Coordinates of C-alpha atoms in Angstrom, one line a residue:
M62 CA 119.5 194.5 63.6
S63 CA 119.6 191.7 66.0
A64 CA 122.8 190.8 68.0
P65 CA 123.5 187.4 66.3
L66 CA 123.2 189.2 62.9
I67 CA 125.7 191.9 64.0
A68 CA 128.0 189.3 65.3
E69 CA 127.8 187.3 62.1
T70 CA 128.5 190.5 60.1
R71 CA 131.5 191.4 62.3
R72 CA 132.8 187.8 61.9
R73 CA 132.6 187.9 58.2
A74 CA 134.3 191.4 58.0
I75 CA 137.1 190.1 60.2
A76 CA 137.4 187.0 57.9
L77 CA 137.7 189.2 54.8
L78 CA 140.5 191.4 56.5
R79 CA 142.4 188.2 57.3
H80 CA 142.1 187.2 53.6
P81 CA 142.6 190.6 51.6
A82 CA 142.9 188.7 48.3
R83 CA 139.4 187.5 48.7
A84 CA 138.1 191.0 49.5
V85 CA 139.7 192.4 46.5
A86 CA 138.3 189.7 44.2
L87 CA 134.8 190.1 45.6
A88 CA 135.0 193.9 45.3
F89 CA 135.9 193.7 41.7
A90 CA 133.4 190.9 40.9
A91 CA 130.6 193.1 42.4
A92 CA 131.7 196.0 40.3
T93 CA 131.7 193.9 37.2
L94 CA 128.2 192.5 37.8
L95 CA 126.8 195.9 38.4
G96 CA 128.5 197.2 35.1
T97 CA 127.2 194.2 33.3
F98 CA 123.6 194.9 34.5
L99 CA 123.8 198.5 33.4
L100 CA 125.3 197.7 30.0
T101 CA 122.5 195.2 29.2
M102 CA 119.9 197.8 29.6
P103 CA 118.4 199.1 26.3
I104 CA 119.3 202.7 27.2
A105 CA 123.0 201.7 27.1
S106 CA 123.1 200.8 23.4
A107 CA 123.0 203.3 20.5
S108 CA 120.2 201.3 18.8
G109 CA 118.0 201.2 21.9
A110 CA 118.0 197.4 21.9
A111 CA 119.2 195.4 24.9
T112 CA 122.8 194.2 24.5
D113 CA 123.5 190.5 24.9
P114 CA 124.7 189.6 28.4
F115 CA 128.1 188.2 27.4
T116 CA 129.0 191.4 25.3
A117 CA 128.0 193.4 28.3
L118 CA 130.0 191.2 30.6
F119 CA 133.1 191.3 28.4
T120 CA 133.0 195.1 28.2
A121 CA 132.4 195.4 32.0
V122 CA 135.3 193.2 32.8
S123 CA 137.6 195.0 30.3
A124 CA 136.5 198.4 31.8
V125 CA 136.8 197.4 35.5
C126 CA 140.1 195.7 34.8
V127 CA 141.2 198.8 32.9
T128 CA 142.1 196.8 29.9
G129 CA 140.5 198.1 26.8
L130 CA 139.8 195.0 24.8
V131 CA 136.4 195.3 23.1
V132 CA 134.1 192.9 21.1
V133 CA 132.0 195.9 19.8
D134 CA 132.9 199.4 18.7
T135 CA 132.8 201.6 21.7
A136 CA 131.4 204.7 20.0
G137 CA 129.3 202.8 17.5
H138 CA 127.6 200.3 19.8
W139 CA 127.0 202.2 23.0
S140 CA 125.0 205.2 23.7
T141 CA 126.2 208.1 25.7
F142 CA 124.7 206.5 28.8
G143 CA 126.6 203.3 27.9
E144 CA 129.9 205.2 27.4
V145 CA 129.4 207.0 30.8
V146 CA 128.9 203.6 32.4
I147 CA 132.1 202.4 30.8
L148 CA 133.9 205.5 31.9
G149 CA 132.5 205.1 35.6
L150 CA 133.8 201.4 35.5
I151 CA 137.2 202.6 34.3
Q152 CA 137.4 205.2 37.1
V153 CA 136.3 202.7 39.7
G154 CA 138.7 200.1 38.5
G155 CA 141.6 202.6 38.6
F156 CA 140.6 204.0 42.0
G157 CA 140.1 200.5 43.3
I158 CA 143.4 199.1 42.1
M159 CA 145.5 201.9 43.3
T160 CA 143.8 202.1 46.6
L161 CA 143.6 198.4 47.4
A162 CA 147.2 197.8 46.3
S163 CA 148.4 200.7 48.4
L164 CA 146.6 199.5 51.4
L165 CA 147.9 195.8 50.8
I166 CA 151.4 197.4 50.8
L167 CA 150.7 198.8 54.3
L168 CA 149.4 195.3 55.3
V169 CA 152.3 193.2 54.1
S170 CA 155.3 195.6 54.3
R171 CA 156.6 193.8 57.5
R172 CA 154.9 190.5 56.8
I173 CA 152.2 191.0 59.5
G174 CA 148.5 190.8 59.3
L175 CA 145.9 193.2 60.8
R176 CA 145.1 190.7 63.5
M177 CA 148.6 190.6 64.6
Q178 CA 149.5 194.2 64.9
M179 CA 147.7 197.4 64.1
T180 CA 150.7 199.6 63.1
A181 CA 152.6 198.8 60.0
Q182 CA 154.8 200.9 57.7
A183 CA 155.0 200.9 53.9
E184 CA 158.3 200.6 52.0
T185 CA 158.6 204.4 52.3
K186 CA 158.8 204.1 56.0
A187 CA 156.2 206.9 56.3
L188 CA 152.8 205.3 55.9
G189 CA 151.1 203.6 58.8
L190 CA 147.8 202.0 59.1
G191 CA 146.6 205.1 60.9
E192 CA 147.0 207.0 57.7
V193 CA 144.7 204.9 55.6
R194 CA 142.4 207.9 55.2
K195 CA 145.3 209.8 53.8
V196 CA 146.1 207.1 51.3
L197 CA 142.5 207.0 50.2
L198 CA 142.4 210.8 49.9
G199 CA 145.8 210.8 48.2
V200 CA 144.7 208.4 45.5
I201 CA 141.5 210.2 44.8
I202 CA 143.2 213.7 44.7
T203 CA 146.2 212.5 42.6
S204 CA 143.8 210.7 40.1
L205 CA 141.4 213.6 39.8
L206 CA 144.1 216.2 39.5
V207 CA 146.1 214.4 36.8
E208 CA 142.9 213.6 34.9
A209 CA 141.7 217.2 35.1
V210 CA 145.0 218.7 33.9
I211 CA 145.3 216.2 31.0
A212 CA 141.6 216.8 30.1
V213 CA 142.1 220.6 29.8
F214 CA 144.9 220.1 27.2
L215 CA 142.8 217.5 25.3
I216 CA 139.7 219.8 25.4
A217 CA 141.6 222.7 24.0
R218 CA 143.0 220.7 21.2
F219 CA 139.7 219.0 20.2
A220 CA 138.0 222.3 20.3
T221 CA 140.6 224.3 18.4
G222 CA 142.1 221.7 16.0
Y223 CA 139.1 219.4 15.1
D224 CA 136.1 221.7 14.9
K225 CA 134.3 220.1 17.8
S226 CA 131.7 222.0 19.8
F227 CA 132.7 222.9 23.4
G228 CA 130.5 220.2 24.7
Q229 CA 131.8 217.5 22.4
A230 CA 135.5 218.7 23.2
V231 CA 134.8 218.4 26.9
Y232 CA 133.2 214.8 26.6
H233 CA 136.0 213.5 24.4
G234 CA 138.7 215.3 26.5
V235 CA 137.5 213.9 29.8
F236 CA 136.8 210.5 28.5
H237 CA 140.3 209.9 27.0
A238 CA 142.0 211.7 29.9
V239 CA 140.4 209.2 32.4
S240 CA 141.0 206.3 30.1
A241 CA 144.7 207.2 29.6
F242 CA 145.5 207.9 33.3
N243 CA 143.8 204.6 34.3
N244 CA 145.8 202.8 31.5
A245 CA 142.5 201.5 30.2
G246 CA 142.9 202.2 26.5
F247 CA 139.2 202.7 25.6
A248 CA 138.7 205.3 22.9
L249 CA 135.7 207.0 21.3
Y250 CA 137.1 206.2 17.8
P251 CA 136.9 202.9 15.9
D252 CA 140.7 203.2 15.0
S253 CA 141.7 204.1 18.6
I254 CA 144.1 207.0 18.2
V255 CA 145.3 206.3 14.6
R256 CA 143.7 209.6 13.2
F257 CA 145.8 211.6 15.8
A258 CA 149.1 209.7 15.2
T259 CA 151.0 212.7 14.2
D260 CA 149.4 215.2 16.5
P261 CA 151.7 215.8 19.5
F262 CA 149.0 217.9 21.2
I263 CA 146.9 214.8 21.5
C264 CA 149.6 212.0 21.9
V265 CA 151.9 213.7 24.3
P266 CA 149.1 214.4 27.0
L267 CA 147.9 210.9 26.6
M268 CA 151.5 209.6 27.1
I269 CA 152.0 211.8 30.2
A270 CA 148.7 210.5 31.8
T271 CA 149.7 206.9 31.0
I272 CA 153.2 207.3 32.6
T273 CA 151.7 209.1 35.7
G274 CA 149.2 206.4 36.3
G275 CA 151.5 203.6 35.4
L276 CA 154.4 204.6 37.9
G277 CA 152.1 203.7 40.9
F278 CA 150.8 205.7 43.8
P279 CA 153.7 204.9 46.3
V280 CA 156.2 206.4 43.8
L281 CA 154.1 209.5 43.1
L282 CA 153.5 210.0 46.8
E283 CA 157.3 209.7 47.5
L284 CA 158.2 212.1 44.7
A285 CA 155.6 214.6 46.1
R286 CA 157.1 214.2 49.7
R287 CA 160.6 214.5 48.4
R288 CA 159.8 217.9 47.0
K289 CA 158.7 219.1 50.5
R290 CA 161.7 217.2 52.2
R291 CA 164.6 217.6 49.9
G292 CA 167.0 215.8 52.3
K293 CA 165.0 212.6 52.3
R294 CA 166.4 209.6 50.4
W295 CA 164.3 207.6 48.0
S296 CA 163.1 204.2 49.1
L297 CA 164.4 201.1 47.3
H298 CA 161.2 200.6 45.5
T299 CA 161.2 204.1 43.9
K300 CA 164.9 203.8 43.2
I301 CA 164.1 200.6 41.2
T302 CA 160.9 201.7 39.6
I303 CA 161.9 205.0 38.1
P304 CA 165.1 204.0 36.2
V305 CA 163.8 200.7 35.0
Y306 CA 160.4 202.1 33.9
F307 CA 162.0 204.9 31.9
G308 CA 164.9 202.6 30.7
L309 CA 162.4 200.3 29.2
L310 CA 160.5 203.2 27.6
V311 CA 163.6 204.3 25.8
F312 CA 164.5 200.8 24.8
G313 CA 161.0 200.2 23.6
A314 CA 160.9 203.3 21.5
G315 CA 164.3 202.6 20.0
A316 CA 163.5 198.9 19.2
F317 CA 160.0 200.0 17.7
L318 CA 161.7 202.6 15.4
A319 CA 164.3 200.1 14.3
F320 CA 161.8 197.4 13.4
E321 CA 159.1 199.8 11.8
W322 CA 161.2 202.6 10.3
G323 CA 160.9 201.3 6.7
N324 CA 157.7 199.4 6.9
P325 CA 155.5 200.8 4.1
T326 CA 152.3 200.1 6.0
T327 CA 153.2 201.7 9.2
L328 CA 156.0 204.3 9.7
G329 CA 157.6 204.1 6.1
P330 CA 155.7 207.0 4.4
M331 CA 156.0 209.4 7.5
G332 CA 158.5 212.2 8.3
T333 CA 161.4 211.7 10.8
L334 CA 159.6 213.7 13.7
D335 CA 156.4 211.9 13.1
K336 CA 158.1 208.6 13.2
I337 CA 159.8 209.5 16.5
L338 CA 156.5 210.7 18.1
I339 CA 154.8 207.3 17.1
G340 CA 157.8 205.4 18.3
F341 CA 157.7 206.8 21.8
F342 CA 153.8 206.6 21.8
H343 CA 154.0 202.9 21.1
S344 CA 156.7 202.4 23.7
V345 CA 154.4 204.1 26.4
Q346 CA 151.2 202.4 25.5
P347 CA 152.2 198.8 26.0
R348 CA 152.9 199.6 29.7
T349 CA 149.8 199.2 29.8
A350 CA 147.4 201.8 28.4
G351 CA 146.6 200.1 25.2
F352 CA 146.0 203.1 22.8
N353 CA 147.5 202.5 19.3
S354 CA 148.3 205.2 16.8
I355 CA 149.1 202.7 14.0
D356 CA 147.3 199.6 12.8
M357 CA 148.9 196.8 14.8
A358 CA 147.8 194.2 12.4
Q359 CA 150.3 195.7 9.9
V360 CA 153.4 195.7 12.1
H361 CA 156.3 193.2 11.7
P362 CA 156.2 190.0 13.8
S363 CA 159.4 191.3 15.6
T364 CA 157.5 194.4 16.7
L365 CA 154.5 192.2 18.0
L366 CA 157.0 190.2 20.0
L367 CA 158.6 193.4 21.3
N368 CA 155.1 194.5 22.5
D369 CA 154.6 191.1 24.1
V370 CA 157.6 191.6 26.2
L371 CA 156.7 195.2 27.2
M372 CA 153.1 194.3 28.0
F373 CA 154.0 191.4 30.1
I374 CA 156.5 193.5 32.2
G375 CA 154.0 196.2 32.6
G376 CA 154.4 199.3 34.9
G377 CA 154.8 200.2 38.5
S378 CA 153.3 198.5 41.6
A379 CA 150.1 200.0 43.1
G380 CA 149.4 201.9 39.9
T381 CA 146.9 201.6 37.2
A382 CA 149.3 199.6 34.9
G383 CA 149.2 195.7 34.7
G384 CA 151.8 193.1 33.9
I385 CA 154.2 191.4 36.4
K386 CA 155.5 195.0 37.2
V387 CA 158.8 196.5 36.7
T388 CA 160.0 195.8 40.2
T389 CA 159.4 192.0 39.7
F390 CA 161.2 192.1 36.4
A391 CA 164.2 194.2 37.9
L392 CA 164.5 191.9 41.0
L393 CA 164.7 188.8 38.9
G394 CA 167.4 190.5 36.8
W395 CA 169.6 191.2 40.0
V396 CA 169.0 187.6 41.3
M397 CA 170.4 186.3 38.0
L398 CA 173.3 188.8 38.1
A399 CA 174.1 187.6 41.6
E400 CA 173.9 184.0 40.6
I401 CA 176.2 184.5 37.6
R402 CA 178.7 186.2 39.8
G403 CA 178.6 183.4 42.3
E404 CA 177.5 185.7 45.1
P405 CA 175.7 184.1 48.0
T406 CA 173.3 187.0 48.5
V407 CA 171.6 189.6 46.3
H408 CA 172.6 193.2 46.9
I409 CA 170.6 196.1 45.3
M410 CA 171.5 199.7 45.5
G411 CA 173.1 199.4 49.0
R412 CA 170.5 197.0 50.3
K413 CA 170.3 193.2 50.7
L414 CA 167.4 191.6 49.0
A415 CA 165.5 189.2 51.4
G416 CA 165.2 185.6 50.3
E417 CA 161.4 185.5 50.5
V418 CA 161.1 188.6 48.2
Q419 CA 163.2 186.7 45.6
R420 CA 160.8 183.8 45.9
Q421 CA 157.8 185.9 45.6
A422 CA 159.1 187.7 42.4
L423 CA 159.9 184.3 40.9
T424 CA 156.5 182.9 41.7
V425 CA 154.6 186.0 40.3
A426 CA 156.7 185.9 37.0
L427 CA 156.3 182.2 36.4
L428 CA 152.6 182.0 37.2
G429 CA 152.2 184.9 34.8
V430 CA 154.1 183.0 32.1
G431 CA 151.9 180.0 32.8
A432 CA 148.7 182.0 32.5
V433 CA 149.7 183.6 29.2
M434 CA 151.0 180.3 27.8
A435 CA 147.8 178.4 28.9
G436 CA 145.6 181.0 27.3
T437 CA 147.7 181.1 24.1
I438 CA 147.4 177.3 23.7
V439 CA 143.6 177.3 24.2
L440 CA 143.1 180.1 21.8
L441 CA 145.4 178.4 19.2
S442 CA 143.4 175.2 19.6
I443 CA 139.9 176.8 19.0
T444 CA 140.8 179.5 16.5
P445 CA 142.4 179.7 13.0
F446 CA 144.7 182.7 13.9
R447 CA 148.4 182.8 13.8
L448 CA 150.5 182.2 16.9
D449 CA 151.8 185.9 16.6
D450 CA 148.2 187.3 16.8
V451 CA 147.0 184.9 19.5
L452 CA 150.0 185.3 21.7
F453 CA 149.7 189.1 21.4
E454 CA 146.0 188.9 22.4
A455 CA 146.5 186.7 25.4
T456 CA 149.4 188.8 26.7
S457 CA 147.4 191.9 26.1
A458 CA 144.6 190.5 28.2
F459 CA 146.6 189.2 31.0
A460 CA 148.7 192.4 31.2
T461 CA 145.4 194.5 30.9
V462 CA 146.8 196.5 28.0
G463 CA 144.0 196.3 25.5
M464 CA 146.0 196.4 22.3
S465 CA 144.9 194.0 19.6
T466 CA 145.7 193.1 16.1
G467 CA 141.8 193.1 15.5
I468 CA 140.9 189.5 16.2
T469 CA 139.0 190.1 19.5
A470 CA 135.6 190.4 18.0
Q471 CA 136.3 187.4 15.6
L472 CA 137.0 185.0 18.4
P473 CA 134.4 182.5 19.3
V474 CA 132.6 182.9 22.6
A475 CA 134.9 180.3 24.3
G476 CA 137.9 182.3 23.1
Q477 CA 136.4 185.5 24.5
V478 CA 135.7 183.7 27.8
V479 CA 139.5 182.9 27.9
L480 CA 140.3 186.6 27.5
V481 CA 137.8 187.4 30.4
V482 CA 139.6 185.0 32.6
L483 CA 143.0 186.4 31.7
M484 CA 141.8 190.0 32.2
F485 CA 140.6 189.2 35.7
M486 CA 143.6 187.2 36.6
G487 CA 146.0 189.7 35.2
R488 CA 144.3 192.6 37.0
L489 CA 144.1 191.0 40.4
G490 CA 146.6 188.1 40.2
P491 CA 150.0 189.9 40.8
I492 CA 148.7 192.1 43.6
T493 CA 146.7 189.6 45.4
L494 CA 149.3 186.8 45.0
A495 CA 152.1 188.9 46.2
S496 CA 150.3 190.0 49.3
A497 CA 149.0 186.4 50.0
L498 CA 152.5 185.0 49.8
A499 CA 153.8 187.6 52.2
L500 CA 151.0 187.2 54.7
R501 CA 151.2 183.3 54.6
E502 CA 154.9 183.3 55.3
R503 CA 155.7 181.4 58.5
A504 CA 158.8 179.9 60.2
R505 CA 159.6 176.3 59.5
R506 CA 160.1 174.2 62.7
Y507 CA 162.7 171.9 61.2
E508 CA 164.8 171.4 58.1
L509 CA 165.4 168.3 55.9
P510 CA 168.8 167.1 54.8
E511 CA 170.2 169.1 51.9
E512 CA 170.8 167.7 48.5
R513 CA 171.6 169.4 45.2
P514 CA 170.0 168.1 42.0
I515 CA 171.5 168.7 38.7
V516 CA 170.4 172.1 37.2
G517 CA 170.6 172.8 33.5

């Protein structure tokens, strides 16, 4: 390789490091294009015919963005090769988002770039850029360990409870364990998990995998370190994420059960314990795994709206979940509380919240609202479907959930393009936007005269 070419390569690498959002987007775009190419191959379809490029693209984006929305039945349309490609894309997407998000936390934790200083700490005050290898290994080991444990339980259940051969049980167990931990929501059954709705030996492992992946690697890492160092205090990030995440889980289960308890097309005919299992399952899945154990087209409009809220909030930062993240939601709640009380600053759990963090949370949330509303308006204008269904679909795509009322495959190509854009924005947007806002922060050289417009 010539010296000018080496210099140009180095220059471009440095440019990418200076703009991490661009590097993240390019990495996911490359994985999507590769997945699209593989899924268009005749060997990837069950019929042996080549899949049209757009169907392959939609499926690849949904898999890489760990969403789960589909325009064709996963088990019916794709061959074993195609399903393995999808599984690989899910794994790459999950690894990628956890790793890249964790490294971006390192990069922006003190609002400095790599070019300015080569030692930064994460929110836990324990991670430095010199530990990048540990972060990468930690993400990989955590992911594979959780997936393996969940797969063992699922394999045992599929083999003993559903008369599957050992090979089929292993394949189905591994596929759904990977899909659940990465919050992808892809299932090898046309009705998702409906046939297992009352089976706790299937639903509970899937819920545990979803929660573990959705909490985020920084929280999992800190919990693991706390077990070794019992005297160490939790970081503010962990102290916010855990109670808010599980608080929303309990709230979601209670509201879901209240809305659907007597619905004759969903929970009505079932026993009490089965209802409770389904209620908690459907509180976990919108956070954002996307499996469903009842037909979402049959739920009440109030339940759809509840799911819209849970999907939009999502899970923990630097995890496999989507949405604006529970920390963003919680921070905005504390900001509102401080304003209502008339307090000049925001205090959270013994810490003062920086003004720039408040602005970043507000920006991420409002841009998320804008993306969902824009997608909903476009879909309403080009399809005959109800607002309830269209809003649910747009929110599911942006929050990378994958739940649907069944209209995804019925949308025109233009509508499916809208979902592709929302999936890509929702997967990369909150992470890259937050890091870009932090990295671009700079001191203002002067201030203009203050004036207060009327609010409200």
